[in-house]
Coordinates of C-alpha atoms in Angstrom, one line a residue:
M1 CA 61.3 96.3 119.7
S2 CA 64.7 97.9 120.7
V3 CA 66.0 100.1 117.6
L4 CA 69.2 98.8 118.6
T5 CA 67.5 95.2 117.6
L6 CA 66.1 96.5 114.5
I7 CA 69.3 98.1 113.2
E8 CA 71.1 94.4 114.0
A9 CA 68.5 92.5 112.1
R10 CA 68.7 94.9 109.3
L11 CA 72.3 94.9 108.2
G12 CA 72.5 92.2 106.3
T13 CA 69.9 93.9 103.8
L14 CA 72.1 97.1 104.0
T15 CA 74.3 98.8 101.4
E16 CA 78.0 99.0 102.6
G17 CA 77.4 102.9 103.2
E18 CA 74.5 102.5 105.6
R19 CA 76.2 99.3 107.1
Q20 CA 79.4 101.5 107.8
I21 CA 76.5 104.3 109.5
A22 CA 74.8 101.1 111.6
R23 CA 78.1 100.2 113.1
T24 CA 79.4 102.6 114.3
I25 CA 75.7 103.4 116.2
L26 CA 75.5 99.5 117.6
D27 CA 79.5 100.2 118.3
D28 CA 78.8 102.8 120.9
P29 CA 75.0 104.1 120.9
E30 CA 75.7 105.6 124.3
G31 CA 78.3 107.8 122.2
V32 CA 76.1 108.7 119.8
L33 CA 73.3 110.2 122.2
R34 CA 76.4 113.1 122.5
Q35 CA 77.0 113.5 118.8
S36 CA 75.1 115.6 115.6
S37 CA 74.3 114.3 112.6
A38 CA 77.3 115.6 111.1
D39 CA 79.8 114.1 114.3
L40 CA 77.8 110.5 113.4
A41 CA 78.6 111.1 109.2
R42 CA 82.5 112.2 110.3
L43 CA 83.0 108.6 112.6
A44 CA 81.3 106.4 109.7
G45 CA 83.2 107.9 106.9
R46 CA 79.8 108.7 105.2
S47 CA 78.0 112.0 104.5
Q48 CA 75.7 114.1 106.7
S49 CA 73.0 113.5 104.0
G50 CA 73.8 109.8 103.8
V51 CA 73.3 109.6 108.0
V52 CA 69.8 111.1 107.0
K53 CA 69.0 109.1 104.5
F54 CA 69.9 106.3 106.7
C55 CA 67.6 107.3 109.7
Q56 CA 64.2 107.8 106.9
K57 CA 65.3 104.0 105.8
L58 CA 64.6 102.8 109.2
G59 CA 61.1 104.9 109.5
F60 CA 62.6 107.9 111.1
S61 CA 61.6 111.3 109.7
G62 CA 65.4 112.6 111.0
F63 CA 68.7 111.8 113.3
Q64 CA 67.0 113.4 116.4
D65 CA 64.1 110.9 116.1
L66 CA 66.7 107.6 115.8
K67 CA 68.2 109.4 118.9
I68 CA 64.9 109.6 121.4
E69 CA 64.8 105.5 120.2
I70 CA 68.6 105.1 121.1
S71 CA 68.0 106.7 124.4
Q72 CA 65.2 104.6 125.1
A73 CA 67.1 101.0 124.2
T74 CA 70.1 102.1 125.8
A75 CA 68.2 102.9 129.3
R76 CA 66.3 99.6 129.0
R77 CA 69.5 97.5 128.3
G78 CA 71.1 99.6 131.3
V79 CA 68.5 98.0 133.4
A80 CA 69.7 94.7 132.2
D81 CA 72.9 95.3 132.6
A82 CA 72.3 96.2 136.4
S83 CA 71.6 92.1 136.9
G84 CA 75.3 92.2 136.6
I85 CA 75.6 89.9 133.6
V86 CA 78.4 91.1 131.7
H87 CA 77.4 91.6 127.7
G88 CA 79.8 91.8 124.7
S89 CA 81.6 89.9 122.3
I90 CA 83.4 86.9 123.4
E91 CA 87.1 87.5 122.9
A92 CA 89.9 84.4 122.3
A93 CA 91.1 86.3 125.3
D94 CA 88.3 85.9 127.6
D95 CA 89.1 83.9 130.8
L96 CA 86.6 81.5 132.0
A97 CA 84.2 83.4 134.1
T98 CA 84.4 86.2 131.6
T99 CA 82.8 83.8 128.5
A100 CA 80.4 82.3 130.5
Q101 CA 79.2 85.6 131.7
K102 CA 79.2 87.2 128.2
L103 CA 77.4 83.9 127.0
L104 CA 74.9 84.3 129.4
G105 CA 73.9 87.7 128.6
S106 CA 73.7 87.1 125.0
K107 CA 71.8 84.1 125.3
I108 CA 69.1 86.2 127.8
R109 CA 69.2 89.2 125.5
A110 CA 68.1 87.3 122.4
M111 CA 65.5 85.3 124.2
Q112 CA 64.3 88.6 125.5
E113 CA 64.8 90.3 122.1
T114 CA 62.2 87.7 121.1
L115 CA 59.7 87.9 123.0
S116 CA 59.5 91.7 122.4
V117 CA 59.5 91.5 118.9
N118 CA 56.2 88.9 118.8
G119 CA 53.0 90.2 119.8
A120 CA 50.4 88.7 121.4
E121 CA 47.9 88.2 118.9
S122 CA 50.4 86.9 116.4
L123 CA 51.5 83.8 119.5
D124 CA 47.4 83.4 119.5
T125 CA 46.8 82.9 116.2
A126 CA 50.1 80.6 116.1
R127 CA 48.9 78.8 118.9
D128 CA 44.9 78.5 117.6
A129 CA 46.7 77.1 114.0
L130 CA 48.4 74.4 116.1
A131 CA 45.7 73.2 117.8
G132 CA 43.3 73.0 114.6
A133 CA 45.5 71.3 112.4
R134 CA 44.6 67.8 111.4
Q135 CA 48.1 67.1 111.0
I136 CA 51.2 69.2 111.7
Q137 CA 54.7 68.9 109.6
L138 CA 57.8 70.3 111.1
V139 CA 60.5 71.3 108.8
G140 CA 64.1 72.4 109.3
V141 CA 67.5 71.6 108.2
G142 CA 71.0 71.8 110.4
A143 CA 70.8 73.2 113.6
S144 CA 66.8 73.9 113.0
S145 CA 66.0 70.8 112.3
L146 CA 67.2 69.7 116.0
V147 CA 65.0 72.4 116.8
A148 CA 62.5 71.2 114.8
R149 CA 62.6 67.5 116.3
D150 CA 62.2 68.8 119.8
F151 CA 59.1 70.4 119.3
G152 CA 57.9 67.8 117.3
Y153 CA 58.4 65.4 120.4
K154 CA 56.5 67.7 122.6
L155 CA 53.7 68.0 120.3
Q156 CA 53.3 64.3 120.2
K157 CA 52.8 64.1 124.0
L158 CA 49.5 66.0 123.2
G159 CA 48.3 63.4 121.2
R160 CA 48.7 65.6 117.6
R161 CA 49.5 63.8 115.1
T162 CA 53.3 65.2 113.7
T163 CA 55.6 64.5 111.4
F164 CA 59.4 65.2 111.0
D165 CA 62.1 63.8 109.2
A166 CA 65.7 65.0 109.3
D167 CA 66.2 64.3 105.8
S168 CA 64.9 66.8 103.4
H169 CA 64.0 64.6 100.6
I170 CA 61.5 62.8 103.1
Q171 CA 60.4 66.4 104.3
M172 CA 60.0 67.3 100.4
A173 CA 57.6 63.8 100.0
N174 CA 55.4 64.8 102.7
A175 CA 55.0 68.0 102.5
A176 CA 53.2 67.0 99.1
T177 CA 50.9 64.9 101.3
L178 CA 49.4 68.0 102.9
G179 CA 46.2 69.7 102.8
Q180 CA 44.0 72.3 103.8
N181 CA 43.3 71.4 107.0
D182 CA 47.0 71.0 107.6
L183 CA 49.7 73.2 108.8
M184 CA 53.7 73.0 108.2
L185 CA 56.1 75.2 110.7
A186 CA 59.3 75.7 108.9
I187 CA 62.0 76.9 110.5
S188 CA 64.9 78.9 109.4
Q189 CA 66.8 81.5 111.2
S190 CA 68.6 82.9 107.9
G191 CA 64.8 82.2 106.2
Q192 CA 66.8 81.2 103.2
S193 CA 67.5 77.9 103.4
L194 CA 66.7 76.8 100.0
E195 CA 65.5 73.0 100.8
T196 CA 63.0 74.7 103.5
L197 CA 62.1 77.1 101.3
R198 CA 61.1 74.8 98.7
I199 CA 59.5 72.4 101.0
A200 CA 57.6 75.5 102.3
E201 CA 56.3 76.2 98.5
T202 CA 55.3 72.8 98.2
A203 CA 52.9 73.0 101.2
A204 CA 51.9 76.2 100.6
R205 CA 51.0 75.1 97.3
R206 CA 48.8 72.3 98.8
G207 CA 46.9 74.8 100.4
A208 CA 48.1 74.2 104.0
T209 CA 48.8 76.8 106.1
L210 CA 52.5 78.0 106.3
L211 CA 53.8 78.9 109.9
S212 CA 57.3 80.3 109.8
V213 CA 60.0 80.5 112.4
T214 CA 62.6 83.1 111.2
G215 CA 65.0 86.2 111.7
L216 CA 63.7 89.5 111.8
Q217 CA 65.7 90.3 108.1
T218 CA 63.7 90.5 105.4
N219 CA 63.5 87.0 103.9
P220 CA 61.5 84.8 101.3
L221 CA 59.9 82.5 104.0
S222 CA 58.3 84.6 106.3
G223 CA 57.0 86.3 103.1
L224 CA 55.6 82.9 101.7
A225 CA 54.0 82.2 105.6
R226 CA 50.5 82.8 106.5
I227 CA 51.7 83.1 110.1
A228 CA 55.3 84.4 110.6
L229 CA 56.7 84.1 114.3
F230 CA 60.5 85.9 114.4
T231 CA 63.4 85.0 116.7
V232 CA 66.4 87.7 117.6
D233 CA 70.0 85.7 117.9
D234 CA 73.2 87.5 119.2
E235 CA 75.7 85.6 117.3
E236 CA 77.6 88.5 116.7
R237 CA 78.4 88.7 119.8
V238 CA 78.9 85.0 120.7
R239 CA 81.2 84.9 117.1
S240 CA 80.7 81.1 116.8
S241 CA 77.7 78.6 115.8
A242 CA 73.7 78.7 115.7
I243 CA 73.5 79.3 119.7
T244 CA 72.0 82.3 120.8
S245 CA 69.5 81.5 117.5
R246 CA 69.0 78.1 118.6
D247 CA 67.9 79.0 122.2
A248 CA 65.6 81.9 120.8
Q249 CA 63.8 79.2 118.2
L250 CA 63.6 76.8 121.3
M251 CA 62.0 79.4 123.8
L252 CA 59.7 80.3 121.3
L253 CA 58.5 77.2 120.6
D254 CA 58.1 76.3 124.1
L255 CA 55.7 79.0 124.7
L256 CA 53.5 78.2 122.3
F257 CA 53.9 74.4 123.6
L258 CA 52.7 75.5 127.0
R259 CA 50.0 77.6 125.4
L260 CA 48.5 74.6 123.3
V261 CA 48.9 72.8 127.4
Q262 CA 46.8 75.7 128.9
S263 CA 44.3 75.7 126.2
Q264 CA 43.9 71.4 126.1
D265 CA 41.8 70.3 128.5
D266 CA 43.6 66.7 129.3
A267 CA 46.9 68.0 128.1
A268 CA 48.2 67.0 132.1
D269 CA 46.9 63.4 131.5
L270 CA 48.3 62.8 128.5
I271 CA 51.8 64.3 129.6
R272 CA 51.6 62.0 132.3
G273 CA 50.3 58.9 130.6
A274 CA 53.9 59.5 128.1
I275 CA 56.0 59.6 131.4
D276 CA 54.7 56.7 132.7
A277 CA 54.5 55.0 129.7
V278 CA 58.6 55.7 129.6
A279 CA 59.2 55.3 133.3
P280 CA 59.6 51.3 133.0
L281 CA 62.9 51.8 130.4
K282 CA 64.4 53.7 133.1
L283 CA 67.0 52.2 135.6

């Protein structure tokens, strides 16, 4: 995972002083490479010791180690930028073409970073848990509920016993019926949606396997989960509703769906059967 992605993900957990240092780095990571810790402290309006403590909080021994990681991260971004895709904050004055390119860049980056933070072992553990579950309950509110519904439709095409309801009260009632052979997939970018968290707690008390999909920041939902997957958004640049987080969630769950298809011998026949069943309902 890129250190720049790590810093972005940690913004919500930093103190105000640490956040000023983080913002200074994120605003001009290439410039930071030419600076000393004293330079960064001056630009951020903080003390030099504050910069060192910030680096250590991220897991680095000091500023030089952080600069090495920033150098590698900016080099990887440079390769991506060579594609011609514009990546930056969408401003009110941007024309249509610029807005479209910035949006595309943000979506691509969110999906690429999401892939980078979820290892193959975690993804296959999640797939195996889904494949072995007697029943799967999908949970999410707001924009996350749309992602949950989409994944539910896909699972049903594979013959999986799946439940989803947009009403959080019904979600809670369903969670109360789960058992040790069941699985709940709970989706929340913040990991702090109260309804989702309470429903997940109910499932966990019932002994069901809890699989979470949340953002990278420390959050109670991923802490509760037996299996935790993560998404990276780029909403700071899009400055709008849940756009890149939704794309990252959809991409991650589409990947899990494809891994299920690859591991299920009759998947192709079941999907074809679903398509054929719906065909007479179309003009």
